[in-house]
Amino acid sequence: MSFEEFTPLNEKSLVDYIKATPALSSKIGADKSDDLVIKEVGDGNLNFVFIVVGSSGSLVIKQALPYIRCIGESWPMAKERAYFEATTLRKHGNLSPDHVPQVYHFDRTMALIGMRYLEPPHIILRKGLIAGIEYPFLADHMSDYMAKTLFFTSLLYHDTTEHRRAVTEFCGNVELCRLTEQVVFSDPYRVSTFNRWTSPYLDDDAKAVREDSALKLEIAELKSMFCERAQALIHGDLHTGSVMVTQDSTQVIDPEFSFIGPMGFDIGAYLGNLILAFFAQDGHAAQGNDRKEYKQWILRSIEQTWDLFNKRFIALWDQNKDGPGEAYLADIYNNPGVLQLVQENYMRNLLLDSLGFGAAKMIRRIVGVAHVEDFESIEEDKRRAVCERSALEFAKMLLKERRKFTCIGEVVSAIQNQS
Amino acid sequence: MSFEEFTPLNEKSLVDYIKATPALSSKIGADKSDDLVIKEVGDGNLNFVFIVVGSSGSLVIKQALPYIRCIGESWPMAKERAYFEATTLRKHGNLSPDHVPQVYHFDRTMALIGMRYLEPPHIILRKGLIAGIEYPFLADHMSDYMAKTLFFTSLLYHDTTEHRRAVTEFCGNVELCRLTEQVVFSDPYRVSTFNRWTSPYLDDDAKAVREDSALKLEIAELKSMFCERAQALIHGDLHTGSVMVTQDSTQVIDPEFSFIGPMGFDIGAYLGNLILAFFAQDGHAAQGNDRKEYKQWILRSIEQTWDLFNKRFIALWDQNKDGPGEAYLADIYNNPGVLQLVQENYMRNLLLDSLGFGAAKMIRRIVGVAHVEDFESIEEDKRRAVCERSALEFAKMLLKERRKFTCIGEVVSAIQNQS
């Protein structure tokens, strides 16, 4: 069997592929034995994912298909996304090796990535949040990942030649960007056959979103920022389903939506999904497990994530202020006073962007096409609708009034008051 | 002689080139006769410019050199800029044919553009402003040119696929962008051997610019916007030296700095240079010609340019609200109230951007490397310094306090009060 042109793999042909590929076979001992165990586990919407275990190791094979898997060939989607995913996994992996799985192999023709298998007990963070599990290092790890990947791919560290080269490269991922533009920034605010919500309970709420001019004003600004602002190499889909965790490991996966975009889109996606997890907790409460303490843990995690991110990002800036970055040249920002002034201004704007994008990501998960398991796993419609409505009301307020917040602590207080 | 690789032309080899190029020779009758009159007129800093007159017509040949002409081979500069200049001349020419000279021929290897000769009495607008000449259609024409070129190359008219394709293409003009980054956003705010000013009169003023933290905060935000925000295909150098005029013709030339950048950079460059012309007038006043009326004409021109631009830009938006643009989809911004809300917000932000960039362009012309003839032609140092100081003070105030202005009329009043 030849793999010189794109061929969707199955559990059988994958064996041939691995045996023909030393970068993969040597990782797992496939060269020595036929004893490979292969399991297709892609529960996502877009790709095939195989876990492969051999005599001396394991790995994951992820293959992109030229359409959206869960819908089928009627919704085409460039398999080139695998190239951007592999490129970003490697780039972010170099910057934050502790929190990005290693890539062993990438095949552009086959749209195929071979990478580290995140072995049990790694689970998707979203599932951990639904189960009420505390992760003591989560805020620490995620703030570290975001600070490093965003700082080092921005003009705070790049010169503008390198930056425009990166912009050029990732402009190729336009189809995935367009999907985000549609499902995050457009569909929730108009009548669309893709939209859904917990009906009939949220019928009026969904209609209110579609008729809220102030909300539409804000979402337009964010959409323009998403489309126009090349600030850093962002993951592009950094919700709690793109993070795998154990008690002491945090791994960010699936950056197929990555491009040079606004940093706040990543930070907001992550924080917004933690806020969704918070509002879903009442739906998971049961006798003897009221989730009250867990809700407080989520709130602390939100606050710690931003505060640690802020601290680390500024520390990277200070350490690299004489480096190659061209946004703030050392001979202009040449004393601690002016440096502090521009840093505070930068972080203030970044918090506002993050709150705006975070709110937008919350809204779309309640009245748009793709919902989150946090709410979907609440079986009773009425009970789910109560949780979703609280989250939606908070998100609408945040989107419209985010400029009033001066620190993350105030946001956390507002979440508490809403619930 | 072969032109299969880059060869700088002279008045003799240019004849051979034209005769070998039907798109050029047919324009001027060079195929019929040897009687070509050629004159090198490049008074700019970067290129060769030849006027060619034949038996049946005339044209201009502009050739880019792989370095900055006025400095020499010690300052290399990609001759590829000719490609971006030709591409933008054609694109803007299609959108605003009355105000962009026609391109007859482009040769990428030779970095050579053949285009319409803007015959006398066309002169550079800056020279007209120094001479105190009123142009009755100037505001009308420039607002028309800016509204059309900026609107139709933005996401108000492009879909995001087309937009990212254009971003990719113009990222190639990075060297020219870097020159702007240095001379507009960096050098004036630090010690640089390139900087100069009317010394000793403005020594303290130049130092004050280099020590003004509030100014550095603002210039950092504008530099980031210049580097990161892909809003529209902008000219990139739209000062009054890039416009040729007669009493009834207005022609925009020299878009070699063009790229997908913030609209306010073009609008600000143009308005900022009109404001410089205003502050230079006292230096040109003479017995029996106090320039008082002319200063009022300049102020009216500033106000009319923005107001007409605003009106026309909104009109284009209204006419194309169901068009291909993806920033504001018709089924979201689906009633006059919400459309007006987002349009007012858009124009308000665009005015602020324009005032910021305009102020930055003023400052760099007084304490940076490249000065303007408006001031340079004031012979007496002391007299020139007085004019320059007024302009500099106004520009600093505008950069720091632009958010206080709600309309262009207030800006014009502030100019009047400063002078």
mmCIF file with all atom_site columns, C-alpha atoms in Angstrom, chain B residues 184-260:
data_model
loop_
_atom_site.group_PDB
_atom_site.id
_atom_site.type_symbol
_atom_site.label_atom_id
_atom_site.label_alt_id
_atom_site.label_comp_id
_atom_site.label_asym_id
_atom_site.label_entity_id
_atom_site.label_seq_id
_atom_site.pdbx_PDB_ins_code
_atom_site.Cartn_x
_atom_site.Cartn_y
_atom_site.Cartn_z
_atom_site.occupancy
_atom_site.B_iso_or_equiv
_atom_site.pdbx_formal_charge
_atom_site.auth_seq_id
_atom_site.auth_comp_id
_atom_site.auth_asym_id
_atom_site.auth_atom_id
_atom_site.pdbx_PDB_model_num
ATOM 1  C CA . VAL B 1 184 ? 7.418  57.356 12.422  1.00 0.00 ? 184 VAL B CA 1
ATOM 2  C CA . PHE B 1 185 ? 6.955  55.295 15.574  1.00 0.00 ? 185 PHE B CA 1
ATOM 3  C CA . SER B 1 186 ? 10.445 54.824 16.981  1.00 0.00 ? 186 SER B CA 1
ATOM 4  C CA . ASP B 1 187 ? 13.218 57.271 16.116  1.00 0.00 ? 187 ASP B CA 1
ATOM 5  C CA . PRO B 1 188 ? 11.493 60.515 17.208  1.00 0.00 ? 188 PRO B CA 1
ATOM 6  C CA . TYR B 1 189 ? 11.085 59.035 20.704  1.00 0.00 ? 189 TYR B CA 1
ATOM 7  C CA . ARG B 1 190 ? 14.701 58.001 21.240  1.00 0.00 ? 190 ARG B CA 1
ATOM 8  C CA . VAL B 1 191 ? 18.191 59.237 20.546  1.00 0.00 ? 191 VAL B CA 1
ATOM 9  C CA . SER B 1 192 ? 18.930 58.388 16.895  1.00 0.00 ? 192 SER B CA 1
ATOM 10 C CA . THR B 1 193 ? 21.617 59.629 14.531  1.00 0.00 ? 193 THR B CA 1
ATOM 11 C CA . PHE B 1 194 ? 18.925 60.007 11.883  1.00 0.00 ? 194 PHE B CA 1
ATOM 12 C CA . ASN B 1 195 ? 16.896 62.547 13.866  1.00 0.00 ? 195 ASN B CA 1
ATOM 13 C CA . ARG B 1 196 ? 17.289 66.235 13.206  1.00 0.00 ? 196 ARG B CA 1
ATOM 14 C CA . TRP B 1 197 ? 15.466 69.439 14.110  1.00 0.00 ? 197 TRP B CA 1
ATOM 15 C CA . THR B 1 198 ? 15.912 73.181 13.920  1.00 0.00 ? 198 THR B CA 1
ATOM 16 C CA . SER B 1 199 ? 18.769 73.497 16.376  1.00 0.00 ? 199 SER B CA 1
ATOM 17 C CA . PRO B 1 200 ? 19.414 75.037 18.809  1.00 0.00 ? 200 PRO B CA 1
ATOM 18 C CA . TYR B 1 201 ? 15.882 76.465 18.974  1.00 0.00 ? 201 TYR B CA 1
ATOM 19 C CA . LEU B 1 202 ? 14.126 73.117 19.269  1.00 0.00 ? 202 LEU B CA 1
ATOM 20 C CA . ASP B 1 203 ? 16.772 71.234 21.263  1.00 0.00 ? 203 ASP B CA 1
ATOM 21 C CA . ASP B 1 204 ? 14.639 71.269 24.398  1.00 0.00 ? 204 ASP B CA 1
ATOM 22 C CA . ASP B 1 205 ? 11.493 70.425 22.448  1.00 0.00 ? 205 ASP B CA 1
ATOM 23 C CA . ALA B 1 206 ? 13.102 67.364 20.863  1.00 0.00 ? 206 ALA B CA 1
ATOM 24 C CA . LYS B 1 207 ? 14.379 66.276 24.258  1.00 0.00 ? 207 LYS B CA 1
ATOM 25 C CA . ALA B 1 208 ? 10.915 66.732 25.754  1.00 0.00 ? 208 ALA B CA 1
ATOM 26 C CA . VAL B 1 209 ? 9.494  64.357 23.126  1.00 0.00 ? 209 VAL B CA 1
ATOM 27 C CA . ARG B 1 210 ? 12.099 61.764 24.075  1.00 0.00 ? 210 ARG B CA 1
ATOM 28 C CA . GLU B 1 211 ? 11.191 62.092 27.757  1.00 0.00 ? 211 GLU B CA 1
ATOM 29 C CA . ASP B 1 212 ? 7.404  62.230 27.598  1.00 0.00 ? 212 ASP B CA 1
ATOM 30 C CA . SER B 1 213 ? 6.038  58.991 29.066  1.00 0.00 ? 213 SER B CA 1
ATOM 31 C CA . ALA B 1 214 ? 2.425  59.782 28.191  1.00 0.00 ? 214 ALA B CA 1
ATOM 32 C CA . LEU B 1 215 ? 3.440  60.350 24.579  1.00 0.00 ? 215 LEU B CA 1
ATOM 33 C CA . LYS B 1 216 ? 5.364  57.070 24.532  1.00 0.00 ? 216 LYS B CA 1
ATOM 34 C CA . LEU B 1 217 ? 2.312  55.242 25.840  1.00 0.00 ? 217 LEU B CA 1
ATOM 35 C CA . GLU B 1 218 ? 0.212  56.560 22.971  1.00 0.00 ? 218 GLU B CA 1
ATOM 36 C CA . ILE B 1 219 ? 2.806  55.980 20.256  1.00 0.00 ? 219 ILE B CA 1
ATOM 37 C CA . ALA B 1 220 ? 3.174  52.373 21.416  1.00 0.00 ? 220 ALA B CA 1
ATOM 38 C CA . GLU B 1 221 ? -0.525 51.715 20.902  1.00 0.00 ? 221 GLU B CA 1
ATOM 39 C CA . LEU B 1 222 ? -0.413 53.266 17.457  1.00 0.00 ? 222 LEU B CA 1
ATOM 40 C CA . LYS B 1 223 ? 2.704  51.322 16.479  1.00 0.00 ? 223 LYS B CA 1
ATOM 41 C CA . SER B 1 224 ? 1.032  48.087 17.540  1.00 0.00 ? 224 SER B CA 1
ATOM 42 C CA . MET B 1 225 ? -2.031 49.004 15.523  1.00 0.00 ? 225 MET B CA 1
ATOM 43 C CA . PHE B 1 226 ? 0.179  49.754 12.507  1.00 0.00 ? 226 PHE B CA 1
ATOM 44 C CA . CYS B 1 227 ? 1.933  46.375 12.839  1.00 0.00 ? 227 CYS B CA 1
ATOM 45 C CA . GLU B 1 228 ? -1.025 44.212 13.813  1.00 0.00 ? 228 GLU B CA 1
ATOM 46 C CA . ARG B 1 229 ? -4.245 45.558 12.347  1.00 0.00 ? 229 ARG B CA 1
ATOM 47 C CA . ALA B 1 230 ? -5.137 44.430 8.822   1.00 0.00 ? 230 ALA B CA 1
ATOM 48 C CA . GLN B 1 231 ? -8.105 46.727 8.173   1.00 0.00 ? 231 GLN B CA 1
ATOM 49 C CA . ALA B 1 232 ? -7.853 47.827 4.528   1.00 0.00 ? 232 ALA B CA 1
ATOM 50 C CA . LEU B 1 233 ? -5.416 48.241 1.620   1.00 0.00 ? 233 LEU B CA 1
ATOM 51 C CA . ILE B 1 234 ? -3.927 51.580 2.592   1.00 0.00 ? 234 ILE B CA 1
ATOM 52 C CA . HIS B 1 235 ? -1.678 53.829 0.525   1.00 0.00 ? 235 HIS B CA 1
ATOM 53 C CA . GLY B 1 236 ? 0.788  53.871 3.400   1.00 0.00 ? 236 GLY B CA 1
ATOM 54 C CA . ASP B 1 237 ? 2.365  57.273 2.706   1.00 0.00 ? 237 ASP B CA 1
ATOM 55 C CA . LEU B 1 238 ? -0.541 59.598 1.989   1.00 0.00 ? 238 LEU B CA 1
ATOM 56 C CA . HIS B 1 239 ? 1.048  62.958 2.765   1.00 0.00 ? 239 HIS B CA 1
ATOM 57 C CA . THR B 1 240 ? 0.636  66.079 0.654   1.00 0.00 ? 240 THR B CA 1
ATOM 58 C CA . GLY B 1 241 ? 3.752  65.158 -1.335  1.00 0.00 ? 241 GLY B CA 1
ATOM 59 C CA . SER B 1 242 ? 1.939  62.050 -2.660  1.00 0.00 ? 242 SER B CA 1
ATOM 60 C CA . VAL B 1 243 ? -0.841 64.103 -4.249  1.00 0.00 ? 243 VAL B CA 1
ATOM 61 C CA . MET B 1 244 ? -0.635 66.035 -7.526  1.00 0.00 ? 244 MET B CA 1
ATOM 62 C CA . VAL B 1 245 ? -3.165 68.745 -8.235  1.00 0.00 ? 245 VAL B CA 1
ATOM 63 C CA . THR B 1 246 ? -4.479 71.341 -10.622 1.00 0.00 ? 246 THR B CA 1
ATOM 64 C CA . GLN B 1 247 ? -7.508 73.526 -10.042 1.00 0.00 ? 247 GLN B CA 1
ATOM 65 C CA . ASP B 1 248 ? -9.793 70.694 -11.073 1.00 0.00 ? 248 ASP B CA 1
ATOM 66 C CA . SER B 1 249 ? -7.712 67.497 -10.897 1.00 0.00 ? 249 SER B CA 1
ATOM 67 C CA . THR B 1 250 ? -6.456 65.559 -7.859  1.00 0.00 ? 250 THR B CA 1
ATOM 68 C CA . GLN B 1 251 ? -4.193 62.541 -8.427  1.00 0.00 ? 251 GLN B CA 1
ATOM 69 C CA . VAL B 1 252 ? -2.739 60.269 -5.743  1.00 0.00 ? 252 VAL B CA 1
ATOM 70 C CA . ILE B 1 253 ? 0.666  58.795 -6.587  1.00 0.00 ? 253 ILE B CA 1
ATOM 71 C CA . ASP B 1 254 ? 3.479  56.751 -5.020  1.00 0.00 ? 254 ASP B CA 1
ATOM 72 C CA . PRO B 1 255 ? 1.729  53.985 -3.000  1.00 0.00 ? 255 PRO B CA 1
ATOM 73 C CA . GLU B 1 256 ? 4.933  51.972 -2.619  1.00 0.00 ? 256 GLU B CA 1
ATOM 74 C CA . PHE B 1 257 ? 4.371  51.771 1.142   1.00 0.00 ? 257 PHE B CA 1
ATOM 75 C CA . SER B 1 258 ? 0.965  50.175 0.643   1.00 0.00 ? 258 SER B CA 1
ATOM 76 C CA . PHE B 1 259 ? -0.143 47.177 2.689   1.00 0.00 ? 259 PHE B CA 1
ATOM 77 C CA . ILE B 1 260 ? -3.197 45.914 4.555   1.00 0.00 ? 260 ILE B CA 1
#
